[in-house]
Structures are given as C-alpha cells and as structure tokens.
Amino acid sequence: MPAHEAALWEAEDLDFRRIVLGDVHEDENLFYLISCASFIESGSDLYTHNLIDFFRGDTEVADWLRDRWEPEELKHGRALRAYVQHVWPEFAWQPAFDAFLHEYATYCKVELLAPTRALELAARCVVETGTATYYSALAHSTNEPLLHELAERIAADEVSHYKNFYRFFKRYRAQEAPGRARVLATVGRRTLELKSEDADCAIRHVARSHAPERAGDSAYLQQISARMNATIRRNLRPGTTLKMLMRPLALPPTLQAIVQWPVEQFMQRVFLR
C-alpha cells in the first residue's frame, strides 16, 4: 500500500455492541455533531461527480476520485448513519436526509469550482484539512470507545485524501504555474467557506426532524452551531491544521518565517473562533 494511503476498513467492521448507550444518548451536542456529519458525508457523491467531470481526460485523478475517494466518503456516511441509528433510533434519519439532500444539491454546482485545476486541487486540500481536523477533534472530545475509533478512522482517511490531492496539486502547479498569490487567495477564500452553508443546511434539517417545535428558532439553531464549534475548538490541534493549510503555498523558509504569523492569525480566526 502506498505511504499516502490509510489502512482500509469497512463500516461493517464496527461493533456497535461496544457502545455504552447511557454515556451518549442524552448528549444532544454529540447527536448533532454526528448526525450533521452523516448527512454531509452521505451526500458526497454530488460534488464527486462534479470533480470527475472537471478532471475529465486526466485518468489518474478521475479514476482515483471515482474508485477511491467517493467510495470512502460514502463509507463514512454509512458508518456515521449506522452510529446515529444505533444510539438514537427514534431519529427518522432517512426522511431528514432526503430533505437535506434536496437543498444540499443546490450548493454542489460545477460553476462553484475554482477556475483552474491547480487552484481547485489547492481548494480540495483545504477541505480535506477541515474534515481531518473535525474528525480528529471529535475523536479527542469523547470517551465513548467506538465513536473514538470511528472518528480516528475517518480522520486518517481524510489525511490520506489530503495527501493525494496535494500530490495532484503539485503536478498541476508545475503545469499551470498559478503563482503563490493566487494559491494563497484560493486557500484563504476556501478556508473562510469551511463553516458555510453545508453545516448550516445539515443543522436545519436535523433540527426539523429532531426538534420540529424549535426548527424555526434561529437563536436555537445558532446555539447548536456554537456548541458544535466549541467542541471542535477545544479539541483540535491547531499546529497540524495550519501546517496542512500552508503546505500548498510552498514557501521558502525565509518567506515562511515572514508570513507565518499573519497566516496563523487568519487561520486561527476561522478555526478557533
């Protein structure tokens, strides 16, 4: 197995009998963290198909997206859904997900991709950094052993995905020579979008099923989002996150020393706010 590939696993490998239900069932914040993630991961085929079209003609990238990345993202969705349905069987996952997917599909448009392949791959590095950070923080936030294991497995997959996107990015950077300023602009813009309508959409649709009487209460939805963000903020490792985000810039040591502090301040505003 190449060094940049994570260990293979399947959702069916997980033993849900290990869950101590009393430790997690009453944790509403955990319910939203896992349920929202399960929705977004389960809808990943929407934007995967856009990416495959975007890289049409590049067999290496398109084949990897179709044969490795999409199946693993959907696997994450199946595993998270199974966890939700085991711990919170009263939650009507499928109808809520169907409603989410109907809205989410409007956010997954080809025209929202970056203007060039190199820049889109830089943007994908940012997205994979965000997801790896999310699941690593989720793993560190819980003592429930199966959730800890599941979140660590997904985080490892996301780091592997990052390494592949970065490998492809280096190839296209050599071909397209986008310039460090354009890469920085793409990384910065995509970083600001990490906490965007995807998560808000998932929260809304989970709440409509889980707490329909409060689904229209914007203050309640904001409180949910704030609690979720606080959990990730308390448990993330900012040093690793910042290194992953800065890597596509390929800064020489002297320049990196100059720009590292302002870049870190910007990134921390996003990830640590």
Coordinates of C-alpha atoms in Angstrom, one line a residue:
M1 CA 0.0 0.0 0.0
P2 CA 1.4 3.5 -0.9
A3 CA 2.6 5.6 2.0
H4 CA -0.1 8.2 1.4
E5 CA -2.9 5.6 1.7
A6 CA -4.7 5.0 5.0
A7 CA -5.5 1.5 6.2
L8 CA -8.5 0.0 4.5
W9 CA -11.6 -0.6 6.6
E10 CA -15.4 -1.0 6.2
A11 CA -18.4 0.3 8.1
E12 CA -19.3 -3.3 8.7
D13 CA -16.1 -3.7 10.7
L14 CA -17.6 -1.7 13.5
D15 CA -19.1 -3.5 16.5
F16 CA -21.9 -1.3 17.7
R17 CA -22.5 -3.6 20.7
R18 CA -19.5 -1.8 22.3
I19 CA -21.3 1.4 22.7
V20 CA -22.4 2.4 26.2
L21 CA -25.7 4.0 25.3
G22 CA -26.1 5.7 28.6
D23 CA -22.9 7.7 28.0
V24 CA -24.0 9.2 24.7
H25 CA -27.8 9.0 24.2
E26 CA -28.6 12.1 26.2
D27 CA -25.8 14.2 24.7
E28 CA -27.6 16.5 22.3
N29 CA -24.4 18.2 21.1
L30 CA -22.9 14.8 20.2
F31 CA -26.1 13.9 18.4
Y32 CA -25.8 17.0 16.2
L33 CA -22.1 16.6 15.6
I34 CA -22.6 13.0 14.3
S35 CA -25.9 13.4 12.5
C36 CA -24.8 16.5 10.6
A37 CA -21.6 14.8 9.6
S38 CA -23.5 11.8 8.5
F39 CA -25.7 13.9 6.2
I40 CA -22.8 15.8 4.5
E41 CA -20.7 12.6 4.0
S42 CA -23.7 10.7 2.6
G43 CA -24.2 13.5 0.1
S44 CA -20.6 13.4 -1.1
D45 CA -21.4 11.8 -4.4
L46 CA -23.0 15.1 -5.6
Y47 CA -19.8 17.0 -5.7
T48 CA -17.6 14.0 -6.5
H49 CA -19.4 13.7 -9.9
N50 CA -18.7 17.4 -10.5
L51 CA -15.0 16.9 -9.8
I52 CA -14.8 13.8 -12.0
D53 CA -16.3 15.9 -14.9
F54 CA -13.8 18.8 -14.0
F55 CA -10.9 16.4 -14.4
R56 CA -12.2 14.6 -17.4
G57 CA -9.2 13.4 -19.5
D58 CA -6.9 13.0 -16.5
T59 CA -7.3 9.3 -15.9
E60 CA -5.2 9.2 -12.8
V61 CA -7.2 11.9 -11.0
A62 CA -10.6 10.9 -12.3
D63 CA -10.0 7.2 -11.6
W64 CA -8.9 7.9 -8.0
L65 CA -11.9 10.2 -7.4
R66 CA -14.3 7.5 -8.7
D67 CA -12.6 4.4 -7.3
R68 CA -11.2 5.5 -4.0
W69 CA -12.4 8.9 -2.8
E70 CA -16.1 8.7 -3.5
P71 CA -16.5 5.1 -2.0
E72 CA -14.6 6.2 1.1
E73 CA -16.6 9.3 1.6
L74 CA -19.9 7.3 1.2
K75 CA -18.5 4.7 3.6
H76 CA -18.0 7.4 6.2
G77 CA -21.6 8.4 5.7
R78 CA -22.8 4.8 6.1
A79 CA -20.8 4.3 9.3
L80 CA -21.9 7.6 10.8
R81 CA -25.5 6.9 9.9
A82 CA -25.3 3.4 11.5
Y83 CA -23.9 5.0 14.7
V84 CA -26.8 7.6 14.8
Q85 CA -29.4 4.9 14.2
H86 CA -28.0 2.7 16.9
V87 CA -27.7 5.4 19.5
W88 CA -30.8 7.5 18.5
P89 CA -33.2 5.0 16.9
E90 CA -36.1 7.5 17.4
F91 CA -34.5 9.9 14.9
A92 CA -36.0 9.5 11.4
W93 CA -32.7 9.6 9.6
Q94 CA -33.8 8.8 6.0
P95 CA -36.6 11.4 5.7
A96 CA -34.5 14.1 7.3
F97 CA -31.6 13.2 5.0
D98 CA -33.8 13.3 1.9
A99 CA -35.0 16.8 2.7
F100 CA -31.4 17.8 3.4
L101 CA -30.2 16.4 0.1
H102 CA -32.8 18.2 -1.9
E103 CA -31.4 21.6 -0.6
Y104 CA -27.8 20.5 -0.5
A105 CA -27.8 19.6 -4.2
T106 CA -28.3 23.3 -5.0
Y107 CA -24.9 24.0 -3.4
C108 CA -23.0 21.4 -5.4
K109 CA -22.5 23.2 -8.7
V110 CA -19.7 22.9 -11.2
E111 CA -19.6 26.7 -11.5
L112 CA -18.6 26.9 -7.8
L113 CA -15.3 25.1 -8.5
A114 CA -12.1 27.0 -8.8
P115 CA -11.2 28.4 -12.3
T116 CA -8.2 26.1 -12.9
R117 CA -7.4 22.5 -11.9
A118 CA -4.4 23.5 -9.8
L119 CA -6.5 26.0 -7.8
E120 CA -9.3 23.5 -7.4
L121 CA -6.8 21.0 -6.0
A122 CA -5.5 23.6 -3.6
A123 CA -9.1 24.2 -2.5
R124 CA -9.6 20.4 -2.0
C125 CA -6.5 20.4 0.2
V126 CA -8.3 23.0 2.4
V127 CA -11.5 21.0 2.5
E128 CA -9.6 17.8 3.5
T129 CA -7.7 19.7 6.2
G130 CA -11.1 20.9 7.6
T131 CA -12.6 17.4 7.6
A132 CA -9.5 15.8 9.1
T133 CA -9.5 18.5 11.8
Y134 CA -13.2 17.9 12.5
Y135 CA -12.9 14.2 13.0
S136 CA -9.7 14.3 14.9
A137 CA -11.2 16.8 17.3
L138 CA -14.4 14.7 17.5
A139 CA -12.2 11.7 18.5
H140 CA -10.5 13.6 21.2
S141 CA -13.8 15.0 22.5
T142 CA -15.3 11.7 23.5
N143 CA -14.6 8.8 25.9
E144 CA -17.0 6.5 24.1
P145 CA -14.7 3.9 22.6
L146 CA -16.5 3.1 19.3
L147 CA -17.1 6.7 18.4
H148 CA -13.4 7.5 19.2
E149 CA -12.3 4.6 17.0
L150 CA -14.7 5.6 14.2
A151 CA -13.7 9.3 14.2
E152 CA -10.0 8.4 14.2
R153 CA -10.5 6.1 11.2
I154 CA -12.3 8.8 9.3
A155 CA -9.7 11.3 10.2
A156 CA -7.0 9.0 8.9
D157 CA -8.9 8.6 5.6
E158 CA -9.2 12.4 5.3
V159 CA -5.4 12.9 5.8
S160 CA -4.8 10.3 3.2
H161 CA -7.2 12.1 0.8
Y162 CA -5.3 15.3 1.6
K163 CA -2.0 13.7 0.6
N164 CA -3.4 12.6 -2.7
F165 CA -5.0 15.9 -3.5
Y166 CA -1.7 17.6 -2.6
R167 CA 0.2 15.2 -4.9
F168 CA -2.1 16.0 -7.8
F169 CA -1.9 19.7 -6.9
K170 CA 1.9 19.7 -7.3
R171 CA 1.6 18.1 -10.7
Y172 CA -0.9 20.8 -11.9
R173 CA 1.1 23.6 -10.2
A174 CA 4.1 22.6 -12.3
Q175 CA 1.9 22.6 -15.5
E176 CA -0.2 25.8 -14.8
A177 CA 2.2 27.9 -12.6
P178 CA -0.7 29.6 -10.9
G179 CA 1.5 31.8 -8.8
R180 CA 1.7 31.9 -5.0
A181 CA -0.6 34.9 -4.7
R182 CA -3.5 33.0 -6.5
V183 CA -2.9 29.9 -4.4
L184 CA -2.9 32.0 -1.2
A185 CA -6.2 33.7 -2.3
T186 CA -7.8 30.3 -3.0
V187 CA -6.6 28.8 0.3
G188 CA -7.8 31.8 2.2
R189 CA -11.2 32.0 0.4
R190 CA -11.9 28.3 0.8
T191 CA -10.8 28.4 4.5
L192 CA -13.4 31.1 5.2
E193 CA -16.0 28.9 3.5
L194 CA -15.3 25.9 5.7
K195 CA -18.0 27.0 8.1
S196 CA -20.5 27.7 5.4
E197 CA -24.0 26.7 4.2
D198 CA -23.1 23.0 4.2
A199 CA -23.1 22.7 8.0
D200 CA -26.0 25.2 8.4
C201 CA -28.1 23.2 6.0
A202 CA -27.4 20.0 7.9
I203 CA -28.2 21.6 11.2
R204 CA -31.5 22.9 9.9
H205 CA -32.7 19.6 8.6
V206 CA -31.5 17.6 11.6
A207 CA -33.4 20.0 13.8
R208 CA -36.6 19.9 11.7
S209 CA -36.8 16.2 12.5
H210 CA -35.3 16.1 16.0
A211 CA -36.9 19.2 17.5
P212 CA -39.6 20.3 15.0
E213 CA -41.1 22.7 17.5
R214 CA -37.8 24.7 17.5
A215 CA -36.7 24.2 14.0
G216 CA -37.8 27.8 13.1
D217 CA -36.0 29.3 16.1
S218 CA -32.9 30.9 14.6
A219 CA -31.4 31.5 18.1
Y220 CA -31.8 27.8 18.9
L221 CA -30.0 26.9 15.7
Q222 CA -27.2 29.3 16.4
Q223 CA -26.8 27.8 19.8
I224 CA -26.5 24.4 18.3
S225 CA -23.8 25.6 15.9
A226 CA -22.0 27.4 18.6
R227 CA -21.9 24.3 20.8
M228 CA -20.6 22.2 18.0
N229 CA -17.9 24.7 17.1
A230 CA -16.9 25.0 20.7
T231 CA -16.4 21.2 20.9
I232 CA -14.2 21.2 17.8
R233 CA -12.3 24.3 19.0
R234 CA -11.5 22.8 22.4
N235 CA -10.2 19.5 20.9
L236 CA -8.4 20.4 17.7
R237 CA -4.6 20.6 17.2
P238 CA -4.1 24.0 15.5
G239 CA -0.4 23.4 14.7
T240 CA -1.1 20.4 12.5
T241 CA -4.0 22.2 10.8
L242 CA -2.0 25.3 10.0
K243 CA 0.8 23.2 8.5
M244 CA -1.6 21.4 6.2
L245 CA -3.2 24.6 5.1
M246 CA 0.1 26.3 4.4
R247 CA 1.7 23.4 2.5
P248 CA 0.3 24.3 -0.9
L249 CA 1.9 27.7 -0.7
A250 CA 5.4 26.0 -1.0
L251 CA 7.0 29.0 0.8
P252 CA 10.8 29.1 1.1
P253 CA 12.0 29.1 4.7
T254 CA 12.8 32.8 4.8
L255 CA 9.5 33.9 3.4
Q256 CA 7.6 31.4 5.5
A257 CA 9.1 32.9 8.6
I258 CA 7.8 36.3 7.5
V259 CA 4.3 35.3 6.6
Q260 CA 3.7 32.6 9.1
W261 CA 2.4 34.8 11.9
P262 CA -0.2 36.7 9.9
V263 CA -1.3 33.5 8.2
E264 CA -1.7 31.7 11.5
Q265 CA -3.7 34.6 12.9
F266 CA -6.0 34.4 9.9
M267 CA -6.4 30.7 10.2
Q268 CA -7.0 30.8 13.9
R269 CA -9.8 33.3 13.4
V270 CA -11.5 30.7 11.3
F271 CA -10.7 27.5 13.2
L272 CA -10.5 28.9 16.7
R273 CA -13.4 31.4 16.8

